[in-house]
């Protein structure tokens, strides 16, 4: 029995490609694995707070320096970390925004990357504390950034997600890409169908 935490980051509803692919995958996963728990967190419509000065105090200052504001700010982060750690697998829908991830997902990452909770600083440097998990990223973009193409170096989304999730210990990651969404109907359709086929396969093998 596993817990799947599903994050969506598009502010769009039915028009969103990443949301549709992510939610469809999660719903089908739930049907195929009725013993699993599937929890959906919609960051696109219900963003988590940004880091604030009280948050920084809450995360790094000693107990005697805490204020009611710092305790309240860090309590939200603590809850998000707890939820994140309680999951065995992550399915994350990510639109590309300005070559990277939407700020709603960045705000979430800022809340859950916490020293002593999801990573540690030891004698040998940084160590990710989130072990034995799997993440599936389902991304969508208007253009194409496939390896080997002229625009590949502009893709800061996939390298960043690999780096930050790897930093906290989530190294078993897969990407399913629905790109070319703004490159004409045919290219968008072909790319979306390819992503749907890849996700269908992952329902059996992930
Ligand atoms: C604010 C904004 C920034 C975007 N930046 C990029 C970009 O840098 N590169 C790209 O290929 N597409 C970009 N797009 C297009 C989206 O990635 C594309 O429409 C994608 O399908 C959005 O995801 P969604 O369908 O899940 O909402 C951008 C769209 C918006 C609204």
GROMACS .gro file of C-alpha atoms and ligand atoms in nm:
model
  237
    1UNK     CA    1   0.000   0.000   0.000
    2UNK     CA    2   0.152   0.329  -0.114
    3UNK     CA    3   0.065   0.694  -0.084
    4UNK     CA    4   0.085   0.901  -0.403
    5UNK     CA    5   0.112   1.277  -0.366
    6UNK     CA    6  -0.006   1.448  -0.684
    7UNK     CA    7   0.091   1.811  -0.743
    8UNK     CA    8  -0.043   2.026  -1.025
    9UNK     CA    9   0.104   2.368  -1.095
   10UNK     CA   10  -0.094   2.509  -1.388
   11UNK     CA   11  -0.330   2.797  -1.309
   12UNK     CA   12  -0.544   2.674  -1.599
   13UNK     CA   13  -0.835   2.437  -1.555
   14UNK     CA   14  -0.959   2.218  -1.837
   15UNK     CA   15  -0.731   2.382  -2.095
   16UNK     CA   16  -0.419   2.278  -1.905
   17UNK     CA   17  -0.223   2.000  -2.072
   18UNK     CA   18  -0.004   1.918  -1.772
   19UNK     CA   19  -0.305   1.911  -1.538
   20UNK     CA   20  -0.509   1.679  -1.765
   21UNK     CA   21  -0.220   1.435  -1.816
   22UNK     CA   22  -0.131   1.439  -1.445
   23UNK     CA   23  -0.485   1.403  -1.309
   24UNK     CA   24  -0.574   1.133  -1.565
   25UNK     CA   25  -0.263   0.936  -1.470
   26UNK     CA   26  -0.341   0.972  -1.099
   27UNK     CA   27  -0.706   0.872  -1.142
   28UNK     CA   28  -0.614   0.566  -1.346
   29UNK     CA   29  -0.342   0.477  -1.093
   30UNK     CA   30  -0.604   0.495  -0.817
   31UNK     CA   31  -0.833   0.259  -1.013
   32UNK     CA   32  -0.550   0.014  -1.085
   33UNK     CA   33  -0.422   0.026  -0.725
   34UNK     CA   34  -0.732   0.060  -0.503
   35UNK     CA   35  -0.521  -0.010  -0.195
   36UNK     CA   36  -0.312   0.305  -0.259
   37UNK     CA   37  -0.398   0.651  -0.133
   38UNK     CA   38  -0.392   0.929  -0.393
   39UNK     CA   39  -0.373   1.282  -0.255
   40UNK     CA   40  -0.408   1.580  -0.488
   41UNK     CA   41  -0.259   1.922  -0.409
   42UNK     CA   42  -0.352   2.185  -0.666
   43UNK     CA   43  -0.077   2.447  -0.641
   44UNK     CA   44  -0.200   2.629  -0.951
   45UNK     CA   45  -0.531   2.720  -0.787
   46UNK     CA   46  -0.433   2.702  -0.420
   47UNK     CA   47  -0.075   2.828  -0.394
   48UNK     CA   48   0.122   2.788  -0.075
   49UNK     CA   49   0.276   3.101   0.082
   50UNK     CA   50   0.609   3.241  -0.025
   51UNK     CA   51   0.900   3.245   0.215
   52UNK     CA   52   0.883   3.554   0.437
   53UNK     CA   53   1.111   3.704   0.703
   54UNK     CA   54   0.916   3.533   0.985
   55UNK     CA   55   0.953   3.206   0.791
   56UNK     CA   56   1.331   3.244   0.781
   57UNK     CA   57   1.331   3.311   1.155
   58UNK     CA   58   1.113   3.006   1.209
   59UNK     CA   59   1.346   2.784   1.007
   60UNK     CA   60   1.683   2.903   1.134
   61UNK     CA   61   1.660   3.098   1.464
   62UNK     CA   62   1.682   2.932   1.809
   63UNK     CA   63   1.364   2.860   2.007
   64UNK     CA   64   1.405   3.166   2.232
   65UNK     CA   65   1.409   3.399   1.926
   66UNK     CA   66   1.079   3.272   1.787
   67UNK     CA   67   0.777   3.501   1.759
   68UNK     CA   68   0.407   3.418   1.710
   69UNK     CA   69   0.453   3.514   1.341
   70UNK     CA   70   0.760   3.293   1.291
   71UNK     CA   71   0.587   2.999   1.460
   72UNK     CA   72   0.280   3.040   1.240
   73UNK     CA   73   0.486   3.073   0.920
   74UNK     CA   74   0.697   2.766   0.988
   75UNK     CA   75   0.395   2.561   1.101
   76UNK     CA   76   0.267   2.573   0.741
   77UNK     CA   77   0.603   2.454   0.614
   78UNK     CA   78   0.613   2.178   0.879
   79UNK     CA   79   0.272   2.051   0.763
   80UNK     CA   80   0.379   2.054   0.397
   81UNK     CA   81   0.701   1.869   0.483
   82UNK     CA   82   0.505   1.613   0.684
   83UNK     CA   83   0.266   1.556   0.394
   84UNK     CA   84   0.556   1.532   0.149
   85UNK     CA   85   0.744   1.281   0.365
   86UNK     CA   86   0.430   1.072   0.423
   87UNK     CA   87   0.410   0.997   0.048
   88UNK     CA   88   0.595   0.715  -0.124
   89UNK     CA   89   0.563   0.855  -0.475
   90UNK     CA   90   0.514   1.193  -0.635
   91UNK     CA   91   0.334   1.272  -0.960
   92UNK     CA   92   0.399   1.634  -1.051
   93UNK     CA   93   0.244   1.825  -1.342
   94UNK     CA   94   0.466   2.113  -1.449
   95UNK     CA   95   0.400   2.372  -1.720
   96UNK     CA   96   0.710   2.546  -1.852
   97UNK     CA   97   0.704   2.915  -1.760
   98UNK     CA   98   0.983   3.132  -1.894
   99UNK     CA   99   1.214   2.835  -1.941
  100UNK     CA  100   1.158   2.710  -1.588
  101UNK     CA  101   0.885   2.601  -1.345
  102UNK     CA  102   0.587   2.819  -1.244
  103UNK     CA  103   0.641   3.024  -0.928
  104UNK     CA  104   0.364   2.830  -0.753
  105UNK     CA  105   0.573   2.514  -0.769
  106UNK     CA  106   0.886   2.708  -0.670
  107UNK     CA  107   0.704   2.842  -0.363
  108UNK     CA  108   0.611   2.483  -0.271
  109UNK     CA  109   0.971   2.367  -0.316
  110UNK     CA  110   1.088   2.655  -0.094
  111UNK     CA  111   0.849   2.529   0.174
  112UNK     CA  112   0.961   2.165   0.167
  113UNK     CA  113   1.338   2.193   0.119
  114UNK     CA  114   1.426   2.224   0.488
  115UNK     CA  115   1.753   2.165   0.667
  116UNK     CA  116   1.722   1.885   0.922
  117UNK     CA  117   1.397   1.765   0.764
  118UNK     CA  118   1.449   1.695   0.394
  119UNK     CA  119   1.826   1.752   0.374
  120UNK     CA  120   2.113   1.758   0.620
  121UNK     CA  121   2.449   1.928   0.628
  122UNK     CA  122   2.713   1.686   0.753
  123UNK     CA  123   3.090   1.634   0.750
  124UNK     CA  124   3.071   1.523   0.387
  125UNK     CA  125   2.852   1.810   0.273
  126UNK     CA  126   2.484   1.798   0.187
  127UNK     CA  127   2.280   1.482   0.223
  128UNK     CA  128   1.926   1.428   0.099
  129UNK     CA  129   1.703   1.279   0.367
  130UNK     CA  130   1.409   1.181   0.144
  131UNK     CA  131   1.509   0.825   0.062
  132UNK     CA  132   1.337   0.544  -0.126
  133UNK     CA  133   1.083   0.759  -0.312
  134UNK     CA  134   0.995   0.791  -0.679
  135UNK     CA  135   0.891   1.098  -0.872
  136UNK     CA  136   0.719   1.127  -1.208
  137UNK     CA  137   0.724   1.473  -1.367
  138UNK     CA  138   0.473   1.542  -1.644
  139UNK     CA  139   0.575   1.860  -1.820
  140UNK     CA  140   0.417   2.073  -2.090
  141UNK     CA  141   0.563   2.355  -2.295
  142UNK     CA  142   0.476   2.570  -2.594
  143UNK     CA  143   0.805   2.504  -2.772
  144UNK     CA  144   1.033   2.204  -2.795
  145UNK     CA  145   1.354   2.165  -2.597
  146UNK     CA  146   1.444   1.807  -2.693
  147UNK     CA  147   1.809   1.710  -2.645
  148UNK     CA  148   2.018   1.781  -2.951
  149UNK     CA  149   1.796   2.065  -3.076
  150UNK     CA  150   1.908   2.431  -3.078
  151UNK     CA  151   1.674   2.517  -2.791
  152UNK     CA  152   1.781   2.232  -2.561
  153UNK     CA  153   2.016   2.459  -2.359
  154UNK     CA  154   1.720   2.686  -2.277
  155UNK     CA  155   1.544   2.412  -2.082
  156UNK     CA  156   1.609   2.506  -1.720
  157UNK     CA  157   1.299   2.320  -1.607
  158UNK     CA  158   1.407   1.955  -1.624
  159UNK     CA  159   1.768   2.012  -1.503
  160UNK     CA  160   1.640   2.221  -1.212
  161UNK     CA  161   1.380   1.963  -1.108
  162UNK     CA  162   1.638   1.683  -1.127
  163UNK     CA  163   1.882   1.893  -0.921
  164UNK     CA  164   1.649   2.009  -0.644
  165UNK     CA  165   1.468   1.677  -0.599
  166UNK     CA  166   1.805   1.498  -0.613
  167UNK     CA  167   1.935   1.742  -0.352
  168UNK     CA  168   1.672   1.624  -0.103
  169UNK     CA  169   1.729   1.259  -0.197
  170UNK     CA  170   1.464   1.191  -0.462
  171UNK     CA  171   1.685   1.053  -0.738
  172UNK     CA  172   1.450   0.795  -0.892
  173UNK     CA  173   1.282   1.038  -1.130
  174UNK     CA  174   1.114   1.009  -1.468
  175UNK     CA  175   0.999   1.273  -1.710
  176UNK     CA  176   0.711   1.255  -1.956
  177UNK     CA  177   0.714   1.556  -2.185
  178UNK     CA  178   0.424   1.708  -2.376
  179UNK     CA  179   0.605   1.980  -2.568
  180UNK     CA  180   0.532   2.179  -2.889
  181UNK     CA  181   0.191   2.284  -2.757
  182UNK     CA  182   0.217   2.615  -2.944
  183UNK     CA  183   0.374   2.473  -3.262
  184UNK     CA  184   0.053   2.408  -3.453
  185UNK     CA  185  -0.231   2.163  -3.405
  186UNK     CA  186  -0.057   1.864  -3.563
  187UNK     CA  187   0.267   1.896  -3.363
  188UNK     CA  188   0.073   1.949  -3.039
  189UNK     CA  189  -0.151   1.648  -3.105
  190UNK     CA  190   0.143   1.421  -3.190
  191UNK     CA  191   0.335   1.527  -2.880
  192UNK     CA  192   0.036   1.490  -2.649
  193UNK     CA  193  -0.043   1.143  -2.785
  194UNK     CA  194   0.320   1.040  -2.735
  195UNK     CA  195   0.300   1.158  -2.372
  196UNK     CA  196  -0.030   0.971  -2.323
  197UNK     CA  197   0.124   0.650  -2.459
  198UNK     CA  198   0.428   0.691  -2.230
  199UNK     CA  199   0.199   0.742  -1.930
  200UNK     CA  200  -0.011   0.439  -2.023
  201UNK     CA  201   0.309   0.232  -2.020
  202UNK     CA  202   0.413   0.382  -1.687
  203UNK     CA  203   0.082   0.274  -1.534
  204UNK     CA  204   0.210  -0.082  -1.579
  205UNK     CA  205   0.581  -0.035  -1.509
  206UNK     CA  206   0.628   0.255  -1.261
  207LIG     C1  207   0.356   3.290  -1.838
  207LIG     C2  208   0.388   3.184  -1.940
  207LIG     C3  209   0.519   3.157  -1.972
  207LIG     C4  210   0.550   3.060  -2.066
  207LIG     N1  211   0.681   3.035  -2.095
  207LIG     C5  212   0.712   2.939  -2.186
  207LIG     C6  213   0.848   2.911  -2.218
  207LIG     O1  214   0.941   2.970  -2.166
  207LIG     N2  215   0.873   2.816  -2.310
  207LIG     C7  216   0.772   2.745  -2.373
  207LIG     O2  217   0.803   2.659  -2.453
  207LIG     N3  218   0.642   2.769  -2.341
  207LIG     C8  219   0.611   2.864  -2.251
  207LIG     N4  220   0.478   2.888  -2.219
  207LIG     C9  221   0.375   2.801  -2.280
  207LIG    C10  222   0.331   2.693  -2.183
  207LIG     O3  223   0.442   2.620  -2.133
  207LIG    C11  224   0.235   2.596  -2.251
  207LIG     O4  225   0.120   2.667  -2.291
  207LIG    C12  226   0.194   2.484  -2.157
  207LIG     O5  227   0.105   2.397  -2.224
  207LIG    C13  228   0.130   2.538  -2.030
  207LIG     O6  229   0.096   2.431  -1.943
  207LIG     P1  230  -0.057   2.397  -1.913
  207LIG     O7  231  -0.117   2.358  -2.049
  207LIG     O8  232  -0.052   2.279  -1.822
  207LIG     O9  233  -0.123   2.517  -1.854
  207LIG    C14  234   0.446   2.985  -2.128
  207LIG    C15  235   0.312   3.012  -2.094
  207LIG    C16  236   0.283   3.112  -2.002
  207LIG    C17  237   0.140   3.138  -1.968
   0.00000   0.00000   0.00000
